CSV table of C-alpha atoms in Angstrom, one decimal:
chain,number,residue,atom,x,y,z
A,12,UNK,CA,117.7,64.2,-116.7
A,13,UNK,CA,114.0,64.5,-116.7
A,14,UNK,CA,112.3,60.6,-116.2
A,15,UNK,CA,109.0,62.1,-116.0
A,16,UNK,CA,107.8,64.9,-117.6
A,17,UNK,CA,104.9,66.6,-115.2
A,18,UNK,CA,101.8,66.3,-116.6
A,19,UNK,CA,98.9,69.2,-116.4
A,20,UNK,CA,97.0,68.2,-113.9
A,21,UNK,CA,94.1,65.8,-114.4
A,22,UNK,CA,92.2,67.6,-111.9
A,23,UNK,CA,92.9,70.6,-113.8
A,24,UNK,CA,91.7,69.6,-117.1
A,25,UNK,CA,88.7,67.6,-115.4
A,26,UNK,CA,87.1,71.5,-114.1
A,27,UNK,CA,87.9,73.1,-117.3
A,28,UNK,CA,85.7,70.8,-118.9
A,29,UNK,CA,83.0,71.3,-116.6
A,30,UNK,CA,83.3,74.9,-117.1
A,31,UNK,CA,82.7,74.1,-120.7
A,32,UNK,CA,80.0,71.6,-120.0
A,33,UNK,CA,77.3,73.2,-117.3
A,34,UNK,CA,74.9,75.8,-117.0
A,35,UNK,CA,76.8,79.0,-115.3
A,36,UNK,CA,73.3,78.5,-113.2
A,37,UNK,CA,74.7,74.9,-111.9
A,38,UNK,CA,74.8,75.7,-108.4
A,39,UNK,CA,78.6,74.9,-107.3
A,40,UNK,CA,79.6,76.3,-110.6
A,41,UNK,CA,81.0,79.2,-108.6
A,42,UNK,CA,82.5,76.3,-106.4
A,43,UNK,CA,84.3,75.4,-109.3
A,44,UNK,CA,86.1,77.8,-111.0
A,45,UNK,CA,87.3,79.0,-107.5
A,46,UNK,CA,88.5,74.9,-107.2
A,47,UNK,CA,90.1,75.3,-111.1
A,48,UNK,CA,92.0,78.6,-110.0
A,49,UNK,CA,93.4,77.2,-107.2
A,50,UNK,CA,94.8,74.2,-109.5
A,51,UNK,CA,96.5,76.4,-111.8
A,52,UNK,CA,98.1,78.3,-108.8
A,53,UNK,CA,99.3,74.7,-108.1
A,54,UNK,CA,100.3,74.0,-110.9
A,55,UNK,CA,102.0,76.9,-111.9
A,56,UNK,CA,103.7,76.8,-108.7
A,57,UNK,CA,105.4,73.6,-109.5
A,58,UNK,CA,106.3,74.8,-113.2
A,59,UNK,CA,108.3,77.4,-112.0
A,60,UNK,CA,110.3,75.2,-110.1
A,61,UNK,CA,111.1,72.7,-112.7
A,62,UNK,CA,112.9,76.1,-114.2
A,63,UNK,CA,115.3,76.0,-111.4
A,64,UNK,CA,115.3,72.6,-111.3
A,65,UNK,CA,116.6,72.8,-114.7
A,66,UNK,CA,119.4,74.4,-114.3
A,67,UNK,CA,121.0,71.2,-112.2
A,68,UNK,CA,123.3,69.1,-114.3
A,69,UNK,CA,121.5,66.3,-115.9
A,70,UNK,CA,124.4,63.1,-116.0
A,71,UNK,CA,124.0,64.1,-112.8
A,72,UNK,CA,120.1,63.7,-111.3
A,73,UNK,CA,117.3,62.2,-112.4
A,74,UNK,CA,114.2,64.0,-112.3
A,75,UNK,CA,110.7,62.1,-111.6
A,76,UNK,CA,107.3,64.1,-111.6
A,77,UNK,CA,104.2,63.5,-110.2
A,78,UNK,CA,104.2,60.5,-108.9
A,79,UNK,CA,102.1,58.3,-107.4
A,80,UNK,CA,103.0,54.9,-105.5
A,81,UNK,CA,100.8,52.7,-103.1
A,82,UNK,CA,101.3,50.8,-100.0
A,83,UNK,CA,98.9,50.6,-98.2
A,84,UNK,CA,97.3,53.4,-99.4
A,85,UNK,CA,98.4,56.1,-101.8
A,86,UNK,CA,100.4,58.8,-102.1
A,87,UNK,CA,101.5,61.4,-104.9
A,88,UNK,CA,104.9,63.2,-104.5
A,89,UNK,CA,105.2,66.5,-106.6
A,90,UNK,CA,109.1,65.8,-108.0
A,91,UNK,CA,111.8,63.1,-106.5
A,92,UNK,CA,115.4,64.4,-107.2
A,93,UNK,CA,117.6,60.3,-107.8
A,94,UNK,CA,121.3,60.5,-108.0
A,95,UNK,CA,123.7,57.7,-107.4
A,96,UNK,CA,124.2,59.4,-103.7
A,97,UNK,CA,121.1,60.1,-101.9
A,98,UNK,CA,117.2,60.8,-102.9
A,99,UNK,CA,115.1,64.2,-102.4
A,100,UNK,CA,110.9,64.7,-102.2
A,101,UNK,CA,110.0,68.3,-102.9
A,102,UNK,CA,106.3,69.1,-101.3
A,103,UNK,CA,105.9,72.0,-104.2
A,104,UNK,CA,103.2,75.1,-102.7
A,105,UNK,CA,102.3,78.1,-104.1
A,106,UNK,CA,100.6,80.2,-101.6
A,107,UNK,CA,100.0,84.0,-101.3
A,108,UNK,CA,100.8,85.8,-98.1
A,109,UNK,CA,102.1,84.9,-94.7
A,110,UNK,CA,102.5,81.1,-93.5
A,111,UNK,CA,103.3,80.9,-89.5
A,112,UNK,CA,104.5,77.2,-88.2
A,113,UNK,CA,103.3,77.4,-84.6
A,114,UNK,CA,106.1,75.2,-82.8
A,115,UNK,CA,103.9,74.2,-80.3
A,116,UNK,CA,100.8,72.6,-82.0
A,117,UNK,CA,102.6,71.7,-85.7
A,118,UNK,CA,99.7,74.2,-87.7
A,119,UNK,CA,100.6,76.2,-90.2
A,120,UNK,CA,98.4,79.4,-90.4
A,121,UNK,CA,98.0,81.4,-93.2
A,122,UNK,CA,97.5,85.2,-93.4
A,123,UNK,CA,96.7,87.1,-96.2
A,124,UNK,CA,94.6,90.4,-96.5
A,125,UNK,CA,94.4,90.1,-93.1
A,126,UNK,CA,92.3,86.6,-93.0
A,127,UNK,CA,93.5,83.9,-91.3
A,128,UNK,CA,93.0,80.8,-92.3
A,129,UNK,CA,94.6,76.8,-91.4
A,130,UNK,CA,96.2,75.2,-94.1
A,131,UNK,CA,97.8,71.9,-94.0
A,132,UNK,CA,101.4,71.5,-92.8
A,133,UNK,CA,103.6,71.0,-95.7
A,134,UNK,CA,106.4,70.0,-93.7
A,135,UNK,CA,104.4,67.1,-92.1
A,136,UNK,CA,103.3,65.9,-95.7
A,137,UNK,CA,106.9,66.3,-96.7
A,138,UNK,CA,108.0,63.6,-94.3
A,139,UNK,CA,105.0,61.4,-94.7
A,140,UNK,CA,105.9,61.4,-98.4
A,141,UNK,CA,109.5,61.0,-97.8
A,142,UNK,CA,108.5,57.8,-95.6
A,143,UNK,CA,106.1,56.5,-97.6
A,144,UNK,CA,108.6,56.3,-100.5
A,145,UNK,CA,111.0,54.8,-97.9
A,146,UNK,CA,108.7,51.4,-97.2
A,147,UNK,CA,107.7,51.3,-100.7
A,148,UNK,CA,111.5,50.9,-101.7
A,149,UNK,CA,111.7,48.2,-98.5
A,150,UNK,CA,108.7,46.3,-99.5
A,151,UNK,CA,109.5,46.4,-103.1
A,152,UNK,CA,113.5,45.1,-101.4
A,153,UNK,CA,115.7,47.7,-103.6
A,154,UNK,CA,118.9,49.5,-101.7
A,155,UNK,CA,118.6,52.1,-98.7
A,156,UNK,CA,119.5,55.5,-99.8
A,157,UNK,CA,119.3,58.3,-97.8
A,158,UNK,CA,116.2,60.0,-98.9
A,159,UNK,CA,115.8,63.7,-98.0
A,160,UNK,CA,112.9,66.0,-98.0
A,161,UNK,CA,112.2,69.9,-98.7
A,162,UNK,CA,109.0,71.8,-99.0
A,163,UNK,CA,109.6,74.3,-101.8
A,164,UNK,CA,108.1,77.8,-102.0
A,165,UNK,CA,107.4,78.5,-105.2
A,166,UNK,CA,107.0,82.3,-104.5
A,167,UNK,CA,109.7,84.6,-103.5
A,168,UNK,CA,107.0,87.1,-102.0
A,169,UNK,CA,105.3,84.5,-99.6
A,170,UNK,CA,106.5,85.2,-96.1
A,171,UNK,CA,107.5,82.4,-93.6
A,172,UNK,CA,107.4,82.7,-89.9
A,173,UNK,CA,107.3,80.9,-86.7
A,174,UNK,CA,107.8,80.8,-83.2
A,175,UNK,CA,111.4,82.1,-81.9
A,176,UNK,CA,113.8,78.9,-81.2
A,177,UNK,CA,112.3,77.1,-84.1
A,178,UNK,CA,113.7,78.5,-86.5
A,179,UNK,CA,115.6,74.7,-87.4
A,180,UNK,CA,112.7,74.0,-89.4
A,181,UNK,CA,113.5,76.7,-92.0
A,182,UNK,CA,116.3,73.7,-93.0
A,183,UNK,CA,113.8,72.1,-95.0
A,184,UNK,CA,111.6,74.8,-96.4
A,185,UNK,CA,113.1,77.0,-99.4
A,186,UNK,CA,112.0,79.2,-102.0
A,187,UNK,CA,112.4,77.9,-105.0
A,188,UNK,CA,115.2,80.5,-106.8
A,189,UNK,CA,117.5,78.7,-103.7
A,190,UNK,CA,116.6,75.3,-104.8
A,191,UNK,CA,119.9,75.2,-107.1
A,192,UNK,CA,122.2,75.7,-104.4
A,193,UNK,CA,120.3,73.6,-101.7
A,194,UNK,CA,121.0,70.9,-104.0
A,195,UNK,CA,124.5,71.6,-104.2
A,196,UNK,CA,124.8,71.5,-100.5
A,197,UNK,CA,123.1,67.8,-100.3
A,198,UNK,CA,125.4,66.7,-102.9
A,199,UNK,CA,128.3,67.9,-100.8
A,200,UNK,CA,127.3,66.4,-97.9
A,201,UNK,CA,126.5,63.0,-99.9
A,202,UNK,CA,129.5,62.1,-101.9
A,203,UNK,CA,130.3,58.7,-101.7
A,204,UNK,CA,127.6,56.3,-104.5
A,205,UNK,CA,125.3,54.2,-102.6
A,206,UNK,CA,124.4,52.8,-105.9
A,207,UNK,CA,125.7,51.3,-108.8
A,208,UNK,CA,124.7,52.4,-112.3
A,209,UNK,CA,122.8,48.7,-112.4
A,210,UNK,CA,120.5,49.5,-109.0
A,211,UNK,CA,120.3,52.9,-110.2
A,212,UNK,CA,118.9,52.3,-113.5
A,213,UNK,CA,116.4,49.4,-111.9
A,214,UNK,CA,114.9,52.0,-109.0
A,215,UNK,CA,114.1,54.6,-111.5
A,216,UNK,CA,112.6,52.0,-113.8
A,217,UNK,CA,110.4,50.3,-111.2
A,218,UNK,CA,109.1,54.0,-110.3
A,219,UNK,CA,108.1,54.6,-113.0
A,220,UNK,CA,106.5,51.6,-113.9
A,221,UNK,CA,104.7,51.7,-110.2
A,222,UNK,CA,103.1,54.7,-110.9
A,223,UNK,CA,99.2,55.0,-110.3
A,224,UNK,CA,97.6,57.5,-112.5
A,225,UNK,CA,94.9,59.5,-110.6
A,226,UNK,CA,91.5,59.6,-112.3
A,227,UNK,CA,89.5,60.9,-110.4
A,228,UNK,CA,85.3,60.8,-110.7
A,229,UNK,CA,84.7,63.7,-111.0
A,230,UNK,CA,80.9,64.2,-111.1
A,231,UNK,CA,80.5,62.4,-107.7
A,232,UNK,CA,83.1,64.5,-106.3
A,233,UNK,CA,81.0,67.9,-107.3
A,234,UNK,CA,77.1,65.9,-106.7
A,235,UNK,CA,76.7,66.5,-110.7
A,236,UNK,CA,74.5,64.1,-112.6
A,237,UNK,CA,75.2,63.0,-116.2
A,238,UNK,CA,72.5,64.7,-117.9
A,239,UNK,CA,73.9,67.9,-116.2
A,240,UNK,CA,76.4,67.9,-119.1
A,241,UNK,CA,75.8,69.7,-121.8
A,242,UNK,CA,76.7,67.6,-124.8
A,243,UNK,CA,77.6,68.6,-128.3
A,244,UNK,CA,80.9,69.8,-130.0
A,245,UNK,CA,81.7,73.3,-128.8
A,246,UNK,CA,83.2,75.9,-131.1
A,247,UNK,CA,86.9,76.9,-131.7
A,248,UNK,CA,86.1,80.5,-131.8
A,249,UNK,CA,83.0,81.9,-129.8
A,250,UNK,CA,82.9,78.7,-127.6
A,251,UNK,CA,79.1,78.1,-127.8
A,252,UNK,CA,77.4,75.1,-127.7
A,253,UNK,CA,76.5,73.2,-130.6
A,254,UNK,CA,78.1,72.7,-133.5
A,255,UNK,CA,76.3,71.0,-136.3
A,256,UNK,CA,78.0,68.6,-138.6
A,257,UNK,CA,77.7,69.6,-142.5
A,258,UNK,CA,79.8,67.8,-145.4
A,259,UNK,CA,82.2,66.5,-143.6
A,260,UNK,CA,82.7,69.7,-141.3
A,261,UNK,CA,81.8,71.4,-138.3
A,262,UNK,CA,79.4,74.7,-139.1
A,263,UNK,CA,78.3,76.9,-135.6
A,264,UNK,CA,75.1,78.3,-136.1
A,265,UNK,CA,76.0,81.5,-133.8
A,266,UNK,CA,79.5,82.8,-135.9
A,267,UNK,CA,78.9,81.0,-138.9
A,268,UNK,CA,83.0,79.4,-138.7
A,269,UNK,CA,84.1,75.9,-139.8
A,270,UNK,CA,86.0,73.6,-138.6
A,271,UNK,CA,87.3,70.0,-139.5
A,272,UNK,CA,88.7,68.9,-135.9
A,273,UNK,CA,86.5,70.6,-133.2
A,274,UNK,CA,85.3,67.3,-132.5
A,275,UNK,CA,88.8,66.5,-130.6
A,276,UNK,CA,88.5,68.6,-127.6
A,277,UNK,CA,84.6,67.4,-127.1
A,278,UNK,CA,85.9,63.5,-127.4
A,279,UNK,CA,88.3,64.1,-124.7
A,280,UNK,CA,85.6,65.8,-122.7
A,281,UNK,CA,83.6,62.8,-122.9
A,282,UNK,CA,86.7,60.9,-121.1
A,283,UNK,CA,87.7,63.3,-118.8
A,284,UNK,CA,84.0,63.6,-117.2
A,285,UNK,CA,82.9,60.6,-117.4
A,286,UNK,CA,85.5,58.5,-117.1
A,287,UNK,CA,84.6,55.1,-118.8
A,288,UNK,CA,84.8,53.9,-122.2
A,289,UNK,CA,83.2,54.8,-125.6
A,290,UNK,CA,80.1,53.2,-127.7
A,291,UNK,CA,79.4,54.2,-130.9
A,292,UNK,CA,76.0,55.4,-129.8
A,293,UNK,CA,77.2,57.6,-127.2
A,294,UNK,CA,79.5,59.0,-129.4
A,295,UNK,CA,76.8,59.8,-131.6
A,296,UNK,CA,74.9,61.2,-128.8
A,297,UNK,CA,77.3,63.2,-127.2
A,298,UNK,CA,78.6,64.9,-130.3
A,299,UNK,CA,75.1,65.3,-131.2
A,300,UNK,CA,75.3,63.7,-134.6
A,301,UNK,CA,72.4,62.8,-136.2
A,302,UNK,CA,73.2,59.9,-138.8
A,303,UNK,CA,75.0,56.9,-137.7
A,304,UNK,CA,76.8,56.2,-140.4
A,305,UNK,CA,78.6,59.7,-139.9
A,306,UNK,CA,79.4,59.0,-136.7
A,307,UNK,CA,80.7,55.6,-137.6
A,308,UNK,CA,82.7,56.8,-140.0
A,309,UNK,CA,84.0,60.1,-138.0
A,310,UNK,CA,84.8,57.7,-134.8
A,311,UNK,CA,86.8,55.3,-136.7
A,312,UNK,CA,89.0,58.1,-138.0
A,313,UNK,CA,90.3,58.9,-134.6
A,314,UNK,CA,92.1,56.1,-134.3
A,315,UNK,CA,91.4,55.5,-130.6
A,316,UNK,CA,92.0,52.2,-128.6
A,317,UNK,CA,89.2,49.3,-129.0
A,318,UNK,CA,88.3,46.4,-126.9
A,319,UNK,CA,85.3,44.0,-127.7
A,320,UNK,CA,83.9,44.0,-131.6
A,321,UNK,CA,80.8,44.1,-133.0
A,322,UNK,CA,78.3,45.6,-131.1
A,323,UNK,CA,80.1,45.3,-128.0
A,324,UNK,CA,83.1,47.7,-129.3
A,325,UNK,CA,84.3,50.2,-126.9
A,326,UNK,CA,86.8,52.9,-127.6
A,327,UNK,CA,88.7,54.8,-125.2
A,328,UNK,CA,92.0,56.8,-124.9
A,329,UNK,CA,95.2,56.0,-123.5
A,330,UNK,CA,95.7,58.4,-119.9
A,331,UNK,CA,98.8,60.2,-121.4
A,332,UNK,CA,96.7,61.5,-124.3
A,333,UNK,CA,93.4,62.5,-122.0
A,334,UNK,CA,96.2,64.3,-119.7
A,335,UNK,CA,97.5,66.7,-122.8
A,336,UNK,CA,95.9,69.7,-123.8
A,337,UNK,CA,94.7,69.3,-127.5
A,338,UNK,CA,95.5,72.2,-130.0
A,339,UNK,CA,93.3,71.7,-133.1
A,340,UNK,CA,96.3,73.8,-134.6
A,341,UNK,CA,98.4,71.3,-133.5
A,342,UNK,CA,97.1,68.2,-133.6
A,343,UNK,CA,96.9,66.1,-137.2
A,344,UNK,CA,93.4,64.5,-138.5
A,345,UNK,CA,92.8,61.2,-136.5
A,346,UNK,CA,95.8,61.7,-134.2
A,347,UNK,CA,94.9,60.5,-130.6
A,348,UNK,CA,96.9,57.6,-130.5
């Protein structure tokens, strides 16, 4: 059974809307879109192995996606495996080409088009995640289980090496098409419940509820300064930049097409980039609207969260809506709650 559904990555949606939202000129736009490609590879990566994670029986395992827990510091695990037996962190990669683990000094090299490069070991953050979740359970005093760890290959055509006589370490990295029966082997070899139904049901609610949204700042990571961003709503169909607001539409000056919810996709850019909460005003500024009372009334359709009142009223959206694509096909008038 599926706990957590796995997100698109905030990361993900954070560069698309940069994309959107700077001059191609910007100088680490380049920087960028090669950043947002590698994210998708990511992400895609772990997509395809929630397929084969799918096929596992589900009164059997729970499934919990991206996840992110703090002890000292911390740390994000791609998809924990729960059953009433034993525990399993998957490190999920997606990488093109060769990857050698040199026995001697624990790199991992990769080679591809014959460029080498260093990439970090996913076995070592396998087991770092693996322990981490370990002294979060003990500091947080729920059961020992045996917790197990396995880096997943997401792409049958990647090629693993390393040195000869360490080959042992090939135990706890798999592609992702053998994930099934891996699973079937560590439920063989764990048969006897550690936990009851009761511990069960309390370790996969107090995950859950532990979990740390990432949000990153995203225009301090990449140097870029607000006025940067280009504001304005952005059109459905030839994507440029802006759309002008006529009786009680959106009209682009460049196609000539209309549209009643193109605003949706510019309001979550707003959140996504600059991570804080909502005025009226900058609303109205960043949607490029020139009467108030428009925006006023066009804000207040959208149904978002508000804290403070009067002038002090600040709207903002809830992280599981700012972490879903929007559709304007698929998304009702005012629906961002």
């Amino acid at each position: 059974m599926i706990l957590k559904e796995r997100p698109v990555p905030i990361q993900l949606l954070q560069r698309e809307a940069l994309l959107r939202r700077l001059d191609t000129r910007f100088y680490r736009y380049k920087e960028i879109e090669k950043d947002l490609i590698n994210w998708k590879t990511g992400y895609a990566g772990e997509k395809n192995t929630d397929y084969y994670l799918s096929y596992l029986p589900e009164e059997e395992f729970g499934i919990i996606n991206d996840l992110r827990l703090k002890n000292q510091n911390t740390f994000q695990m791609d998809t924990i495996l729960l059953s009433l037996m034993f525990g399993l962190v998957l490190e999920i990669k997606n990488i093109v080409g060769t990857l050698f683990f040199d026995q001697h000094t624990q790199s991992v090299t990769r080679i591809y088009k014959d460029i080498e490069e260093g990439i970090t070991n996913p076995l070592i953050q396998a087991r770092r995640h693996r322990n981490q979740l370990l002294h979060w359970m003990i500091n947080h005093r729920l059961p020992p289980i045996p917790l197990e760890y396995l880096v997943v290959i997401s792409r049958n055509s990647t090629i693993l090496k390393t040195n000869p006589g360490n080959e042992h370490i090939f135990k706890n990295i798999i592609y992702a098409e053998c994930l099934e029966e891996k699973i079937n082997q560590l439920a063989a070899k764990y048969q006897t419940p550690v936990l009851k139904s009761k511990s069960y049901n309390k370790l996969t609610q107090l995950l859950l509820a532990e979990h740390i949204p990432s949000y990153p700042e995203i225009l301090k990571m990449y140097g870029i300064g607000r006025t940067e961003i280009v504001p304005g709503v952005q059109c459905p169909t030839c994507k440029r930049i802006p759309m002008l607001r006529v009786s009680a539409t959106w009209f682009c000056p460049s196609c000539k097409a209309y549209s009643k919810d193109a605003h949706f996709p510019a309001v979550r850019d707003y959140f996504l980039l600059l991570n804080e909460k909502m005025t009226l005003k900058q609303f109205q500024e960043f949607l490029l609207i020139e009467k108030r009372g428009v925006a006023k009334g066009l804000l207040h359709t959208l149904h978002l969260q508000v804290s403070g009142s009067g002038r002090t009223t600040q709207y903002y959206l809830p992280p599981d809506c700012i972490l879903s694509p929007l559709n304007e096909n698929d998304r009702k008038k005012g629906d961002f709650h």
